[in-house]
Amino acid sequence: MRHPSWRNSAVLLNCRGSVWHQQPQSASESIAAYKRSYVSLAARRAHFLCSRFPIHTRSSPVVSGHANLRLVNHLSLRNFSSSQLHHYSSRMDPVKSSHRAFIALGSNMGDRVNMIEKACLEMDRANIKVKRTSSLFETAPMYVLDQGPFVNGVCEVETNMEPLELLDTIQSIEIELGRKKLIDKGPRSIDLDILLYDDQVFSHERLNVPHKLMLERDFVLRPLCQLIPHEKPPGHTTTYLSHFNSLPPPSPVPVTTTPISPNFPPLHSTDPARPTHIMAILNLTPDSFSDGSLHSPTDFSALTTTVQQFIASGATIIDIGGESTRPGSVPVGEEEELRRVIPAIKHIRTNIPEATNIVISIDTYRARVAEEACKAGADIINDVSAGLLDPDMLPTVARTGKSVILMHMRGTPDTMTKLTDYPNGVIKDVGTELTDRITAAEEAGIRRWRIILDPGLGFAKNQPEDLTILRELQTLRTGVEGLEYLPWLMGPSRKRFVGRITGVTKASERTWGTAATVTASVVGGADIVRVHDVKEMWQVAKVADAIYRVE
């Protein structure tokens, strides 16, 4: 994209601060154009700045007789930041209509995901509200092949800016984030491109909307089809999904990337050869269904030994919980939950060197516990209610910027066993209800690439429904619109249905039955399995990966 500048262009202004780009025309045509619409707010910014900084102006012959119109010969905004320009424009703009736009996101230098997330934050701050995002995809470079792989995505934004003003602002954000364009289509720390602006067709020497190359680019259409698969490009009779399906298969196929910790590789849920991660369960509770009172929140020596054993046995994630959510459990208070989990997280982060690169997950449905746990060193928030039990949870997740596990559940631990009616089938209804929770998460500001899903085995499910989910996980992952490309966690460990099938009443002895469910989870496409018996289930997953996780 070209750097925002007013060089070689004419800017018409009037005393009310409204301006527009255009070629020379008659005064009547100029006035008619003004009446039709406001255009580039960047030019209105220019008028605001002109009133504060001396700049040469001259009367324009094309507007002779209209003293309120002036032609500004040259004005560059390159010395003003996007936040300064937004500050200026917000002080002078009339009420303007809202517009929907779609912006492509890309980076192939440095911490690529972090750079994209910074760009989204800067857009929010500049009055370009990020409403929804796609997943992020790692893609091979096009055109200039001698460069690193990109991370690409698309976001839907809401703004009252006109197209050129929007372009100016996102280019200012690129500059603020350190983008330096060395060669066309070459390496870049951040790349923001306007793909669509309402349903308008906009043509200008600096900007063409729809983006001219979008329909030939897999790395654009793939994420765009997560957001508006059934809409049609302006002037076309076929949908974006149809255009995407008509593209030749890319090689290599893009894979999704879900960050979970700065010190740990991201999840690649669409990579057929990806490993299954083992999440070790660390319950610091007296009443969990299979390991209550086994781990004390105050015995740091025993805690150290347990964590070291988890890591040595193959765990890559440790899920720490301070309240039981088994059926019929009684909730503890927030302060008690904090007392149980926060010291343990701090101890693991500061006193166990082996855990430096281990991911810590906080198992809680309370927003305050989640926030304090993240401050103490947690990387993931694992909410069994997907934000339903605490209205502050999803906004808190968005504010922390952490990844979140959204689990399907109905009711509370005390009522969920009575809420097992799925009139459309458990796969379809669980998929629909999880889609609703994703929508709620996005409305709270959580990026889609920060979401992991859990179908909630044993939570508001009976035995046949649990088995159906294990049997048809692949359908849930890929066959429900809105859930594609997302990573999944499965938590079958020692569950009641395993005991019923095997006749093993003592939960801690359900290892063999759990092994079968872990294998089924791998076959179905799970990215993470949450287990008690870490050493044994690591071996099960390792062999299952060798059989089923191949290119």
Coordinates of C-alpha atoms in Angstrom, one line a residue:
M1 CA 0.0 0.0 0.0
R2 CA 1.2 3.5 -0.7
H3 CA 2.1 5.8 2.1
P4 CA -0.7 8.3 3.0
S5 CA 0.0 11.6 1.4
W6 CA -1.8 14.5 -0.3
R7 CA 1.0 14.9 -2.9
N8 CA -0.3 15.3 -6.4
S9 CA -3.9 15.5 -5.3
A10 CA -6.4 18.4 -4.9
V11 CA -8.3 18.9 -1.6
L12 CA -11.4 21.1 -1.6
L13 CA -12.3 22.6 1.7
N14 CA -15.0 24.9 2.9
C15 CA -15.5 26.9 6.0
R16 CA -17.5 24.1 7.6
G17 CA -14.6 21.7 7.5
S18 CA -16.1 19.3 4.9
V19 CA -13.8 18.2 2.1
W20 CA -13.5 15.7 -0.7
H21 CA -11.0 14.5 -3.2
Q22 CA -11.8 15.0 -6.8
Q23 CA -10.5 16.2 -10.2
P24 CA -11.1 19.9 -11.1
Q25 CA -14.7 20.6 -11.9
S26 CA -17.2 23.4 -12.0
A27 CA -18.4 25.2 -8.9
S28 CA -21.9 23.8 -9.4
E29 CA -20.5 20.3 -9.7
S30 CA -18.4 20.8 -6.6
I31 CA -21.3 22.0 -4.5
A32 CA -23.5 19.1 -5.8
A33 CA -20.8 16.7 -4.8
Y34 CA -20.7 18.2 -1.3
K35 CA -24.4 17.9 -0.9
R36 CA -24.3 14.2 -1.9
S37 CA -21.8 13.1 0.7
Y38 CA -19.0 13.7 3.0
V39 CA -15.8 11.9 2.0
S40 CA -12.3 11.5 3.3
L41 CA -12.1 12.5 6.9
A42 CA -8.4 12.5 6.4
A43 CA -9.0 15.7 4.4
R44 CA -11.2 17.1 7.1
R45 CA -8.2 16.5 9.4
A46 CA -6.2 18.5 6.9
H47 CA -8.6 21.4 7.3
F48 CA -8.4 21.2 11.1
L49 CA -4.6 21.2 10.9
C50 CA -4.6 24.1 8.4
S51 CA -6.4 26.2 11.0
R52 CA -3.5 25.7 13.4
F53 CA -0.5 25.6 11.1
P54 CA 0.3 28.2 8.4
I55 CA 0.0 26.8 4.9
H56 CA -0.1 28.4 1.5
T57 CA -3.5 28.5 -0.2
R58 CA -4.8 30.2 -3.3
S59 CA -8.2 30.8 -4.7
S60 CA -9.2 28.2 -7.2
P61 CA -10.5 29.3 -10.6
V62 CA -12.9 26.3 -10.7
V63 CA -14.8 27.7 -7.7
S64 CA -14.6 31.4 -8.6
G65 CA -17.5 33.3 -6.9
H66 CA -17.6 30.9 -4.0
A67 CA -15.3 32.5 -1.4
N68 CA -15.7 29.7 1.1
L69 CA -14.0 27.1 -1.1
R70 CA -10.2 27.0 -1.2
L71 CA -7.7 24.7 -2.9
V72 CA -4.9 23.4 -0.8
N73 CA -1.8 22.8 -3.0
H74 CA 0.0 20.3 -0.8
L75 CA -0.4 18.8 2.6
S76 CA 1.4 15.7 4.0
L77 CA 0.0 13.9 7.2
R78 CA 3.1 11.7 7.5
N79 CA 4.2 13.6 10.7
F80 CA 1.0 12.9 12.6
S81 CA 0.2 9.6 14.4
S82 CA -3.1 7.8 14.0
S83 CA -4.1 8.6 17.5
Q84 CA -3.4 12.4 17.0
L85 CA -5.4 12.4 13.8
H86 CA -8.3 10.6 15.4
H87 CA -8.1 13.2 18.3
Y88 CA -8.3 16.0 15.8
S89 CA -11.1 14.5 13.7
S90 CA -13.2 13.6 16.7
R91 CA -13.4 17.2 17.7
M92 CA -14.8 18.5 14.4
D93 CA -16.8 15.8 12.8
P94 CA -20.6 15.9 12.4
V95 CA -22.6 12.8 13.2
K96 CA -21.8 10.3 10.5
S97 CA -23.2 6.9 9.5
S98 CA -21.6 3.7 10.5
H99 CA -20.0 1.5 7.9
R100 CA -18.9 -2.2 7.8
A101 CA -15.6 -3.0 6.3
F102 CA -13.4 -6.1 6.1
I103 CA -9.6 -5.7 6.6
A104 CA -7.0 -8.4 5.8
L105 CA -4.3 -8.9 8.4
G106 CA -0.9 -10.2 7.7
S107 CA 2.7 -10.5 9.1
N108 CA 5.8 -12.6 8.4
M109 CA 8.4 -10.9 10.6
G110 CA 9.1 -11.2 14.3
D111 CA 6.2 -12.3 16.6
R112 CA 3.6 -12.4 13.9
V113 CA 0.5 -13.1 16.0
N114 CA 1.5 -10.5 18.5
M115 CA 1.9 -7.9 15.8
I116 CA -1.5 -8.7 14.4
E117 CA -3.0 -8.4 17.8
K118 CA -1.4 -5.0 18.4
A119 CA -2.8 -3.8 15.1
C120 CA -6.3 -4.9 16.1
L121 CA -5.9 -3.0 19.4
E122 CA -4.7 0.1 17.6
M123 CA -7.7 -0.1 15.2
D124 CA -10.0 -0.2 18.2
R125 CA -8.3 2.8 19.7
A126 CA -8.6 4.7 16.4
N127 CA -12.4 4.3 16.2
I128 CA -12.2 1.3 13.9
K129 CA -14.1 -1.2 16.1
V130 CA -13.0 -4.8 15.5
K131 CA -16.3 -6.7 15.6
R132 CA -15.2 -10.2 14.6
T133 CA -12.1 -11.9 13.5
S134 CA -11.3 -15.1 11.5
S135 CA -8.9 -17.7 12.7
L136 CA -5.2 -17.1 11.9
F137 CA -3.6 -19.2 9.2
E138 CA 0.1 -19.8 8.5
T139 CA 0.5 -19.5 4.8
A140 CA 3.3 -19.8 2.3
P141 CA 4.4 -16.5 0.6
M142 CA 3.0 -15.6 -2.8
Y143 CA 4.7 -13.6 -5.6
V144 CA 8.0 -13.1 -3.7
L145 CA 8.9 -16.6 -2.6
D146 CA 12.2 -15.9 -0.9
Q147 CA 10.8 -14.9 2.5
G148 CA 9.3 -16.4 5.6
P149 CA 5.8 -17.8 6.0
F150 CA 3.0 -15.4 6.8
V151 CA 0.3 -15.4 9.4
N152 CA -2.9 -14.2 7.7
G153 CA -6.4 -13.5 8.8
V154 CA -9.4 -11.1 8.3
C155 CA -11.3 -8.9 10.6
E156 CA -14.8 -7.3 10.3
V157 CA -14.8 -3.7 11.5
E158 CA -17.3 -1.0 12.2
T159 CA -16.3 2.6 11.5
N160 CA -17.7 6.0 10.6
M161 CA -14.7 6.7 8.4
E162 CA -14.9 7.1 4.7
P163 CA -12.7 4.8 2.5
L164 CA -9.7 7.1 2.1
E165 CA -9.7 8.1 5.7
L166 CA -9.8 4.5 6.7
L167 CA -6.9 3.8 4.5
D168 CA -5.0 6.8 6.0
T169 CA -5.6 5.5 9.5
I170 CA -4.6 1.9 9.0
Q171 CA -1.5 3.0 7.1
S172 CA -0.6 5.2 10.1
I173 CA -1.1 2.2 12.3
E174 CA 1.3 0.2 10.1
I175 CA 3.9 2.9 10.4
E176 CA 3.5 3.2 14.2
L177 CA 4.0 -0.5 14.5
G178 CA 7.3 -0.3 12.6
R179 CA 6.5 -1.3 9.1
K180 CA 9.1 -0.5 6.5
K181 CA 8.3 -1.4 3.0
L182 CA 11.5 -2.6 1.3
I183 CA 10.2 -4.4 -1.8
D184 CA 6.7 -4.8 -3.2
K185 CA 5.0 -7.9 -1.8
G186 CA 8.1 -8.6 0.3
P187 CA 8.6 -9.2 4.0
R188 CA 6.6 -7.0 6.3
S189 CA 6.0 -6.8 10.1
I190 CA 2.4 -5.9 9.6
D191 CA 0.1 -5.6 6.6
L192 CA -3.4 -4.2 6.7
D193 CA -5.5 -4.1 3.5
I194 CA -9.1 -2.9 3.0
L195 CA -10.9 -5.8 1.3
L196 CA -14.5 -4.6 1.4
Y197 CA -16.4 -1.4 2.4
D198 CA -20.1 -2.0 2.8
D199 CA -21.2 -3.2 -0.6
Q200 CA -19.5 -0.3 -2.4
V201 CA -17.3 -0.3 -5.4
F202 CA -14.6 2.4 -4.8
S203 CA -11.9 3.3 -7.3
H204 CA -9.1 5.7 -6.6
E205 CA -5.4 5.9 -7.4
R206 CA -4.6 5.0 -3.8
L207 CA -7.4 2.5 -3.1
N208 CA -9.6 0.0 -4.9
V209 CA -12.5 -1.7 -3.1
P210 CA -13.2 -4.5 -3.4
H211 CA -9.5 -5.4 -3.3
K212 CA -8.5 -6.3 -6.8
L213 CA -6.7 -9.5 -6.0
M214 CA -8.9 -10.9 -3.2
L215 CA -10.8 -13.4 -5.2
E216 CA -7.6 -15.1 -6.4
R217 CA -6.0 -15.4 -3.0
D218 CA -6.6 -18.4 -0.8
F219 CA -5.0 -16.6 2.2
V220 CA -7.7 -14.0 1.9
L221 CA -10.8 -16.0 0.9
R222 CA -10.2 -18.8 3.4
P223 CA -10.5 -16.5 6.5
L224 CA -13.1 -14.3 4.9
C225 CA -15.3 -17.3 4.4
Q226 CA -15.3 -17.8 8.1
L227 CA -17.1 -14.5 8.4
I228 CA -19.3 -14.0 5.4
P229 CA -19.3 -17.3 3.4
H230 CA -22.7 -16.8 1.9
E231 CA -22.5 -13.1 0.9
K232 CA -21.6 -12.1 -2.6
P233 CA -18.9 -9.7 -3.8
P234 CA -20.3 -6.5 -5.3
G235 CA -21.3 -7.1 -8.9
H236 CA -21.0 -10.9 -8.6
T237 CA -23.7 -13.6 -8.6
T238 CA -21.8 -16.2 -6.7
T239 CA -20.8 -16.3 -3.0
Y240 CA -17.4 -15.9 -1.5
L241 CA -17.6 -19.6 -0.5
S242 CA -18.2 -20.5 -4.2
H243 CA -15.2 -18.4 -5.2
F244 CA -13.1 -20.0 -2.5
N245 CA -14.1 -23.5 -3.5
S246 CA -13.2 -22.8 -7.2
L247 CA -9.5 -22.0 -6.3
P248 CA -6.9 -24.6 -6.9
P249 CA -5.7 -26.3 -3.7
P250 CA -2.8 -24.5 -2.3
S251 CA 0.5 -26.2 -1.6
P252 CA 1.2 -26.4 1.3
V253 CA -2.3 -26.2 2.7
P254 CA -2.5 -23.3 5.2
V255 CA -2.7 -24.4 8.8
T256 CA -4.4 -22.5 11.7
T257 CA -2.4 -21.1 14.5
T258 CA -3.8 -20.6 18.0
P259 CA -1.3 -19.0 20.5
I260 CA -1.5 -20.4 24.1
S261 CA 1.7 -19.1 25.7
P262 CA 4.7 -16.9 24.7
N263 CA 7.0 -19.7 25.6
F264 CA 5.2 -22.5 23.9
P265 CA 4.5 -23.3 20.2
P266 CA 0.9 -22.5 19.0
L267 CA -1.7 -25.1 18.3
H268 CA -2.1 -26.0 14.6
S269 CA -5.5 -27.6 14.7
T270 CA -5.7 -28.3 10.9
D271 CA -2.3 -29.8 10.6
P272 CA -2.9 -33.6 10.1
A273 CA 0.5 -34.5 11.7
R274 CA 0.1 -32.3 14.8
P275 CA 0.8 -33.9 18.2
T276 CA -1.9 -34.4 20.8
H277 CA -1.1 -32.3 23.9
I278 CA -1.5 -33.8 27.4
M279 CA -3.2 -31.5 29.9
A280 CA -2.5 -32.7 33.5
I281 CA -5.3 -32.2 36.0
L282 CA -4.2 -30.6 39.3
N283 CA -7.2 -30.2 41.6
L284 CA -6.5 -28.3 44.7
T285 CA -9.8 -29.3 46.2
P286 CA -11.1 -31.6 49.0
D287 CA -14.1 -32.8 47.0
S288 CA -13.2 -33.5 43.4
F289 CA -14.8 -36.7 42.1
S290 CA -11.6 -38.8 41.7
D291 CA -8.8 -37.0 43.4
G292 CA -10.2 -34.9 46.1
S293 CA -7.8 -34.0 48.9
L294 CA -4.9 -35.6 46.9
H295 CA -3.2 -32.3 46.3
S296 CA -3.0 -29.6 49.0
P297 CA -2.8 -25.9 48.1
T298 CA -0.4 -25.3 51.0
D299 CA 2.0 -28.2 50.8
F300 CA 4.5 -26.7 48.3
S301 CA 6.9 -29.6 48.6
A302 CA 4.3 -32.1 47.5
L303 CA 3.1 -29.7 44.8
T304 CA 6.7 -29.4 43.4
T305 CA 7.0 -33.2 43.3
T306 CA 3.6 -33.6 41.6
V307 CA 4.3 -31.0 38.9
Q308 CA 7.8 -32.4 38.2
Q309 CA 6.2 -35.9 37.8
F310 CA 3.6 -34.4 35.4
I311 CA 6.3 -32.8 33.3
A312 CA 8.5 -35.9 33.3
S313 CA 5.5 -38.0 32.2
G314 CA 4.8 -35.9 29.1
A315 CA 2.4 -33.2 30.2
T316 CA 2.7 -29.9 28.3
I317 CA -0.2 -28.1 30.0
I318 CA -1.2 -28.2 33.7
D319 CA -4.8 -27.3 34.5
I320 CA -5.2 -25.9 38.0
G321 CA -8.6 -25.9 39.7
G322 CA -9.7 -24.7 43.1
E323 CA -13.4 -25.7 43.0
S324 CA -15.0 -29.0 42.1
T325 CA -17.6 -28.9 39.2
R326 CA -18.6 -32.6 39.6
P327 CA -22.4 -33.2 39.4
G328 CA -24.1 -32.0 42.6
S329 CA -21.0 -30.2 44.0
V330 CA -21.4 -27.2 46.2
P331 CA -19.6 -24.1 45.1
V332 CA -17.0 -22.5 47.3
G333 CA -16.6 -18.7 47.7
E334 CA -14.4 -16.6 45.5
E335 CA -11.9 -15.9 48.2
E336 CA -11.5 -19.5 49.1
E337 CA -10.9 -20.4 45.4
L338 CA -8.3 -17.6 45.2
R339 CA -6.6 -18.9 48.4
R340 CA -6.3 -22.3 46.8
V341 CA -5.0 -21.5 43.3
I342 CA -3.0 -18.3 43.3
P343 CA -0.2 -19.4 45.6
A344 CA 0.2 -22.6 43.7
I345 CA 0.5 -20.8 40.3
K346 CA 3.0 -18.4 41.8
H347 CA 5.0 -21.3 43.2
I348 CA 5.1 -23.2 39.9
R349 CA 6.2 -20.1 38.0
T350 CA 8.9 -19.0 40.5
N351 CA 10.2 -22.2 42.1
I352 CA 10.1 -25.1 39.6
P353 CA 12.6 -24.5 36.8
E354 CA 11.3 -27.5 34.8
A355 CA 8.0 -25.6 34.5
T356 CA 9.5 -22.6 32.7
N357 CA 8.0 -23.6 29.4
I358 CA 5.0 -25.4 30.7
V359 CA 1.6 -23.9 29.9
I360 CA -0.6 -23.2 33.0
S361 CA -4.4 -23.3 32.6
I362 CA -6.7 -21.9 35.3
D363 CA -9.9 -24.0 35.6
T364 CA -12.5 -21.5 36.8
Y365 CA -15.8 -19.9 35.9
R366 CA -15.1 -16.7 38.0
A367 CA -13.8 -13.6 36.2
R368 CA -11.8 -12.3 39.2
V369 CA -10.1 -15.7 39.8
A370 CA -9.2 -15.9 36.1
E371 CA -7.7 -12.4 36.1
E372 CA -5.7 -12.9 39.3
A373 CA -4.5 -16.3 38.0
C374 CA -3.3 -14.6 34.8
K375 CA -1.4 -12.0 36.8
A376 CA 0.2 -14.8 38.8
G377 CA 1.3 -16.6 35.6
A378 CA -1.5 -18.6 34.0
D379 CA -1.6 -18.7 30.2
I380 CA -5.1 -20.1 29.5
I381 CA -8.5 -19.6 31.1
N382 CA -10.5 -22.8 31.1
D383 CA -14.2 -21.9 31.8
V384 CA -16.6 -24.9 32.1
S385 CA -19.5 -22.5 31.6
A386 CA -18.1 -20.6 28.5
G387 CA -19.0 -17.3 30.3
L388 CA -22.5 -18.2 31.3
L389 CA -21.9 -18.4 35.1
D390 CA -20.2 -15.0 35.4
P391 CA -21.2 -12.1 33.1
D392 CA -17.8 -10.5 33.7
M393 CA -15.8 -13.5 32.4
L394 CA -15.7 -12.9 28.7
P395 CA -14.9 -9.2 28.9
T396 CA -12.1 -10.2 31.4
V397 CA -10.7 -12.8 29.0
A398 CA -10.7 -10.1 26.3
R399 CA -8.9 -7.7 28.5
T400 CA -6.2 -10.2 29.5
G401 CA -5.6 -11.1 25.9
K402 CA -5.2 -14.8 26.9
S403 CA -6.6 -17.8 25.1
V404 CA -9.8 -19.3 26.5
I405 CA -11.3 -22.8 26.5
L406 CA -15.1 -22.5 26.1
M407 CA -16.8 -25.7 27.3
H408 CA -20.4 -26.7 26.6
M409 CA -22.5 -27.0 29.7
R410 CA -26.1 -26.2 30.6
G411 CA -27.3 -25.0 34.0
T412 CA -24.9 -25.4 37.0
P413 CA -23.1 -28.5 38.5
D414 CA -26.2 -28.9 40.7
T415 CA -28.8 -28.9 37.9
M416 CA -26.9 -30.0 34.7
T417 CA -27.8 -33.7 35.1
K418 CA -31.5 -32.8 34.4
L419 CA -30.7 -30.8 31.3
T420 CA -29.8 -33.6 28.8
D421 CA -32.5 -33.2 26.2
Y422 CA -31.1 -32.5 22.7
P423 CA -34.1 -32.5 20.3
N424 CA -32.0 -32.1 17.2
G425 CA -29.3 -34.6 18.3
V426 CA -26.4 -33.9 20.6
I427 CA -24.0 -33.0 17.8
K428 CA -26.1 -30.4 16.2
D429 CA -27.4 -28.9 19.4
V430 CA -24.0 -28.8 21.2
G431 CA -22.6 -27.2 18.0
T432 CA -25.3 -24.6 17.9
E433 CA -24.9 -23.7 21.6
L434 CA -21.1 -23.5 21.2
T435 CA -21.6 -21.2 18.2
D436 CA -23.7 -19.0 20.4
R437 CA -20.9 -18.8 23.0
I438 CA -18.4 -18.0 20.3
T439 CA -20.6 -15.1 19.2
A440 CA -20.8 -13.9 22.8
A441 CA -17.0 -14.1 23.1
E442 CA -16.5 -12.1 20.0
E443 CA -19.0 -9.5 21.1
A444 CA -16.9 -9.2 24.3
G445 CA -13.7 -8.6 22.3
I446 CA -12.1 -12.0 22.2
R447 CA -10.4 -12.8 19.0
R448 CA -11.4 -16.1 17.3
W449 CA -7.8 -17.2 17.1
R450 CA -7.8 -17.2 21.0
I451 CA -10.7 -19.7 21.3
I452 CA -10.4 -23.4 22.1
L453 CA -13.6 -25.5 22.3
D454 CA -14.6 -28.4 24.6
P455 CA -17.9 -30.3 24.0
G456 CA -18.2 -31.0 27.8
L457 CA -18.2 -34.8 28.2
G458 CA -20.2 -35.6 31.3
F459 CA -21.7 -32.1 31.6
A460 CA -25.4 -32.0 30.9
K461 CA -24.9 -35.2 28.9
N462 CA -26.0 -38.8 29.5
Q463 CA -24.0 -41.9 28.6
P464 CA -25.3 -42.3 25.0
E465 CA -24.7 -38.6 24.3
D466 CA -21.1 -38.8 25.7
L467 CA -20.4 -41.8 23.4
T468 CA -22.0 -40.0 20.4
I469 CA -19.7 -37.1 20.9
L470 CA -16.6 -39.4 21.1
R471 CA -17.8 -41.2 18.0
E472 CA -18.7 -38.2 16.0
L473 CA -16.2 -35.6 17.2
Q474 CA -14.9 -35.1 13.6
T475 CA -18.4 -34.1 12.5
L476 CA -18.7 -31.6 15.3
R477 CA -15.2 -30.2 14.5
T478 CA -15.7 -29.8 10.7
G479 CA -19.4 -30.3 9.9
V480 CA -21.0 -27.5 12.0
E481 CA -20.8 -24.1 10.3
G482 CA -19.1 -21.6 12.6
L483 CA -16.9 -24.2 14.3
E484 CA -14.4 -24.9 11.5
Y485 CA -10.7 -24.4 12.0
L486 CA -11.0 -24.2 15.9
P487 CA -8.9 -26.4 18.2
W488 CA -10.6 -28.8 20.6
L489 CA -10.0 -30.1 24.1
M490 CA -11.5 -33.4 25.3
G491 CA -12.0 -34.3 28.9
P492 CA -13.0 -38.0 29.2
S493 CA -10.7 -38.9 32.1
R494 CA -12.3 -41.3 34.7
K495 CA -15.8 -40.0 33.8
R496 CA -18.9 -41.8 35.1
F497 CA -19.9 -43.2 31.8
V498 CA -16.5 -45.0 31.7
G499 CA -17.2 -46.6 35.0
R500 CA -20.7 -47.7 34.0
I501 CA -19.5 -49.4 30.9
T502 CA -16.6 -51.1 32.6
G503 CA -18.2 -51.8 35.9
V504 CA -15.4 -49.9 37.7
T505 CA -17.0 -48.0 40.5
K506 CA -13.9 -46.3 41.9
A507 CA -13.0 -43.4 39.7
S508 CA -9.2 -43.6 40.2
E509 CA -9.2 -47.1 38.8
R510 CA -10.7 -46.2 35.4
T511 CA -7.4 -45.9 33.6
W512 CA -8.0 -48.6 31.0
G513 CA -11.4 -47.3 30.0
T514 CA -10.1 -43.8 29.9
A515 CA -7.3 -45.0 27.5
A516 CA -10.0 -46.0 25.0
T517 CA -11.7 -42.6 25.2
V518 CA -8.3 -40.9 24.7
T519 CA -7.7 -42.9 21.5
A520 CA -11.2 -42.0 20.3
S521 CA -10.4 -38.3 21.0
V522 CA -7.3 -38.5 18.9
V523 CA -9.1 -40.2 16.0
G524 CA -11.8 -37.5 16.2
G525 CA -9.2 -34.7 16.0
A526 CA -8.7 -33.4 19.5
D527 CA -5.8 -31.1 20.0
I528 CA -5.6 -31.5 23.8
V529 CA -6.8 -34.3 26.2
R530 CA -7.3 -33.4 29.8
V531 CA -6.3 -36.4 32.0
H532 CA -5.5 -37.6 35.5
D533 CA -3.2 -40.5 34.6
V534 CA -0.6 -38.5 32.8
K535 CA 2.1 -41.1 32.2
E536 CA -0.3 -43.7 30.9
M537 CA -2.4 -41.4 28.7
W538 CA 0.8 -39.8 27.2
Q539 CA 1.7 -43.2 26.0
V540 CA -1.8 -43.9 24.7
A541 CA -1.8 -40.5 22.8
K542 CA 1.7 -41.1 21.5
V543 CA 0.8 -44.4 19.9
A544 CA -2.5 -43.0 18.6
D545 CA -0.7 -40.1 17.1
A546 CA 1.7 -42.4 15.3
I547 CA -1.2 -44.4 13.9
Y548 CA -3.6 -41.6 13.0
R549 CA -1.7 -38.3 12.9
V550 CA 0.0 -38.5 9.6
E551 CA 0.3 -36.2 6.6

